Amino acid sequence: MAEPTLVQIFGTGASRLASGATTPTSGLFISDAALQAAGLTTPSTGTAEGHLVAIVKNAESYLTQTNFDANIDQSLIVSDGFSSFTTRGSDNTAYRQDQKTISLAKVDVGSTINPGDY
């Protein structure tokens, strides 16, 4: 099998842009539609953290344990962790903490995480 695609990981409309007339440099483009599909209602005013959560949610839909087991080229698994509750601030406001676990798998050749290995 092949490496998971940008669309499979980041959602419909994600693409890799080459440097050209419409962009000053090359880079990764994730469409607002992909972010909205993950629940980020207004990407133009969304926070950086909101964007990251939308990206993780999109990735979670494809980077499953089932797909990992079936595809030797897939190196990541995104799964649910355990939800918990905590309090924060001087007034002890109750917060819900939802965990997402990102597992990275590679051939064991070193102990550091290098994005190029995945």
PDB file of C-alpha atoms in Angstrom:
ATOM      1  CA  MET A   1       0.000   0.000   0.000  1.00  0.00           C
ATOM      2  CA  ALA A   2       0.995   3.634  -0.384  1.00  0.00           C
ATOM      3  CA  GLU A   3       1.657   6.417   2.102  1.00  0.00           C
ATOM      4  CA  PRO A   4      -1.560   8.115   3.273  1.00  0.00           C
ATOM      5  CA  THR A   5      -2.391  11.147   1.110  1.00  0.00           C
ATOM      6  CA  LEU A   6      -2.702  14.789   2.162  1.00  0.00           C
ATOM      7  CA  VAL A   7      -6.469  14.582   1.653  1.00  0.00           C
ATOM      8  CA  GLN A   8      -6.721  11.431   3.781  1.00  0.00           C
ATOM      9  CA  ILE A   9      -4.810  13.075   6.632  1.00  0.00           C
ATOM     10  CA  PHE A  10      -5.800  16.755   6.474  1.00  0.00           C
ATOM     11  CA  GLY A  11      -9.215  16.551   4.779  1.00  0.00           C
ATOM     12  CA  THR A  12     -10.861  17.323   1.456  1.00  0.00           C
ATOM     13  CA  GLY A  13      -9.208  20.253  -0.307  1.00  0.00           C
ATOM     14  CA  ALA A  14      -5.756  19.880   1.270  1.00  0.00           C
ATOM     15  CA  SER A  15      -2.945  20.112  -1.260  1.00  0.00           C
ATOM     16  CA  ARG A  16       0.747  20.805  -1.582  1.00  0.00           C
ATOM     17  CA  LEU A  17       1.300  24.095  -3.378  1.00  0.00           C
ATOM     18  CA  ALA A  18       4.304  24.808  -5.557  1.00  0.00           C
ATOM     19  CA  SER A  19       5.848  28.251  -5.493  1.00  0.00           C
ATOM     20  CA  GLY A  20       4.123  30.339  -8.135  1.00  0.00           C
ATOM     21  CA  ALA A  21       2.001  33.325  -9.023  1.00  0.00           C
ATOM     22  CA  THR A  22      -0.639  32.638  -6.388  1.00  0.00           C
ATOM     23  CA  THR A  23       1.770  31.943  -3.529  1.00  0.00           C
ATOM     24  CA  PRO A  24       5.093  33.571  -2.660  1.00  0.00           C
ATOM     25  CA  THR A  25       6.551  30.250  -1.509  1.00  0.00           C
ATOM     26  CA  SER A  26       5.654  26.593  -1.684  1.00  0.00           C
ATOM     27  CA  GLY A  27       3.841  25.055   1.257  1.00  0.00           C
ATOM     28  CA  LEU A  28       1.020  22.953   2.581  1.00  0.00           C
ATOM     29  CA  PHE A  29      -2.490  24.274   1.969  1.00  0.00           C
ATOM     30  CA  ILE A  30      -5.461  23.066   4.018  1.00  0.00           C
ATOM     31  CA  SER A  31      -8.719  24.465   2.725  1.00  0.00           C
ATOM     32  CA  ASP A  32     -11.240  26.172   4.970  1.00  0.00           C
ATOM     33  CA  ALA A  33     -13.727  23.499   3.856  1.00  0.00           C
ATOM     34  CA  ALA A  34     -11.514  20.767   5.355  1.00  0.00           C
ATOM     35  CA  LEU A  35     -11.237  22.694   8.622  1.00  0.00           C
ATOM     36  CA  GLN A  36     -14.983  23.342   8.667  1.00  0.00           C
ATOM     37  CA  ALA A  37     -15.710  19.651   8.028  1.00  0.00           C
ATOM     38  CA  ALA A  38     -13.791  18.919  11.241  1.00  0.00           C
ATOM     39  CA  GLY A  39     -15.912  21.432  13.164  1.00  0.00           C
ATOM     40  CA  LEU A  40     -13.954  24.716  12.937  1.00  0.00           C
ATOM     41  CA  THR A  41     -16.936  26.897  12.013  1.00  0.00           C
ATOM     42  CA  THR A  42     -15.074  30.076  11.001  1.00  0.00           C
ATOM     43  CA  PRO A  43     -11.454  29.325  10.053  1.00  0.00           C
ATOM     44  CA  SER A  44     -10.802  32.958   9.090  1.00  0.00           C
ATOM     45  CA  THR A  45     -11.210  33.992  12.733  1.00  0.00           C
ATOM     46  CA  GLY A  46     -10.326  30.670  14.383  1.00  0.00           C
ATOM     47  CA  THR A  47      -7.458  30.401  16.845  1.00  0.00           C
ATOM     48  CA  ALA A  48      -4.212  28.583  16.103  1.00  0.00           C
ATOM     49  CA  GLU A  49      -5.251  25.959  18.658  1.00  0.00           C
ATOM     50  CA  GLY A  50      -8.625  25.570  16.933  1.00  0.00           C
ATOM     51  CA  HIS A  51      -6.851  25.000  13.616  1.00  0.00           C
ATOM     52  CA  LEU A  52      -4.622  22.358  15.210  1.00  0.00           C
ATOM     53  CA  VAL A  53      -7.624  20.576  16.744  1.00  0.00           C
ATOM     54  CA  ALA A  54      -9.345  20.504  13.331  1.00  0.00           C
ATOM     55  CA  ILE A  55      -6.202  19.052  11.735  1.00  0.00           C
ATOM     56  CA  VAL A  56      -5.940  16.360  14.443  1.00  0.00           C
ATOM     57  CA  LYS A  57      -9.643  15.501  14.032  1.00  0.00           C
ATOM     58  CA  ASN A  58      -9.228  15.155  10.256  1.00  0.00           C
ATOM     59  CA  ALA A  59      -6.114  13.017  10.681  1.00  0.00           C
ATOM     60  CA  GLU A  60      -7.871  10.823  13.247  1.00  0.00           C
ATOM     61  CA  SER A  61     -10.498   9.809  10.703  1.00  0.00           C
ATOM     62  CA  TYR A  62      -7.856   8.057   8.546  1.00  0.00           C
ATOM     63  CA  LEU A  63      -4.891   7.352  10.820  1.00  0.00           C
ATOM     64  CA  THR A  64      -6.647   4.561  12.685  1.00  0.00           C
ATOM     65  CA  GLN A  65      -5.262   1.377  14.215  1.00  0.00           C
ATOM     66  CA  THR A  66      -7.184  -0.611  11.575  1.00  0.00           C
ATOM     67  CA  ASN A  67      -5.564   1.299   8.704  1.00  0.00           C
ATOM     68  CA  PHE A  68      -2.158   1.065  10.414  1.00  0.00           C
ATOM     69  CA  ASP A  69      -2.485  -2.715  10.683  1.00  0.00           C
ATOM     70  CA  ALA A  70      -3.483  -2.994   7.005  1.00  0.00           C
ATOM     71  CA  ASN A  71      -0.891  -0.567   5.571  1.00  0.00           C
ATOM     72  CA  ILE A  72       2.816  -1.120   6.253  1.00  0.00           C
ATOM     73  CA  ASP A  73       3.534   2.380   4.869  1.00  0.00           C
ATOM     74  CA  GLN A  74       1.382   4.151   7.471  1.00  0.00           C
ATOM     75  CA  SER A  75       3.548   5.324  10.371  1.00  0.00           C
ATOM     76  CA  LEU A  76       1.088   7.218  12.588  1.00  0.00           C
ATOM     77  CA  ILE A  77      -1.983   6.348  14.625  1.00  0.00           C
ATOM     78  CA  VAL A  78      -4.291   8.982  16.141  1.00  0.00           C
ATOM     79  CA  SER A  79      -6.617   7.637  18.810  1.00  0.00           C
ATOM     80  CA  ASP A  80      -8.700   8.740  21.753  1.00  0.00           C
ATOM     81  CA  GLY A  81      -7.077   8.993  25.154  1.00  0.00           C
ATOM     82  CA  PHE A  82      -8.948   9.402  28.416  1.00  0.00           C
ATOM     83  CA  SER A  83     -11.143  12.374  29.213  1.00  0.00           C
ATOM     84  CA  SER A  84     -10.795  13.938  32.635  1.00  0.00           C
ATOM     85  CA  PHE A  85     -11.738  17.051  34.566  1.00  0.00           C
ATOM     86  CA  THR A  86      -9.623  19.667  36.278  1.00  0.00           C
ATOM     87  CA  THR A  87      -9.985  23.158  37.688  1.00  0.00           C
ATOM     88  CA  ARG A  88      -8.028  26.206  36.610  1.00  0.00           C
ATOM     89  CA  GLY A  89      -7.609  29.799  37.636  1.00  0.00           C
ATOM     90  CA  SER A  90      -8.159  31.659  40.859  1.00  0.00           C
ATOM     91  CA  ASP A  91     -11.884  30.892  40.792  1.00  0.00           C
ATOM     92  CA  ASN A  92     -11.316  27.149  40.142  1.00  0.00           C
ATOM     93  CA  THR A  93     -13.311  27.045  36.913  1.00  0.00           C
ATOM     94  CA  ALA A  94     -14.084  23.448  35.886  1.00  0.00           C
ATOM     95  CA  TYR A  95     -12.436  22.303  32.634  1.00  0.00           C
ATOM     96  CA  ARG A  96     -12.883  19.114  30.654  1.00  0.00           C
ATOM     97  CA  GLN A  97      -9.633  17.675  29.260  1.00  0.00           C
ATOM     98  CA  ASP A  98      -9.970  15.471  26.183  1.00  0.00           C
ATOM     99  CA  GLN A  99      -6.881  13.533  25.120  1.00  0.00           C
ATOM    100  CA  LYS A 100      -5.813  12.490  21.640  1.00  0.00           C
ATOM    101  CA  THR A 101      -2.888  10.118  21.420  1.00  0.00           C
ATOM    102  CA  ILE A 102      -0.560  10.321  18.431  1.00  0.00           C
ATOM    103  CA  SER A 103       1.615   7.220  18.115  1.00  0.00           C
ATOM    104  CA  LEU A 104       4.634   7.360  15.814  1.00  0.00           C
ATOM    105  CA  ALA A 105       6.091   4.115  14.456  1.00  0.00           C
ATOM    106  CA  LYS A 106       9.373   3.736  12.582  1.00  0.00           C
ATOM    107  CA  VAL A 107      12.154   1.228  12.159  1.00  0.00           C
ATOM    108  CA  ASP A 108      14.214   1.335  15.362  1.00  0.00           C
ATOM    109  CA  VAL A 109      17.399   3.164  14.335  1.00  0.00           C
ATOM    110  CA  GLY A 110      17.528   5.957  16.915  1.00  0.00           C
ATOM    111  CA  SER A 111      15.817   7.530  19.868  1.00  0.00           C
ATOM    112  CA  THR A 112      14.939  10.952  18.435  1.00  0.00           C
ATOM    113  CA  ILE A 113      11.835  12.009  16.556  1.00  0.00           C
ATOM    114  CA  ASN A 114      12.726  13.214  13.058  1.00  0.00           C
ATOM    115  CA  PRO A 115       9.700  14.288  10.974  1.00  0.00           C
ATOM    116  CA  GLY A 116      11.515  13.093   7.854  1.00  0.00           C
ATOM    117  CA  ASP A 117      11.313   9.504   9.129  1.00  0.00           C
ATOM    118  CA  TYR A 118       7.536   9.440   8.831  1.00  0.00           C
TER     119      TYR A 118
END
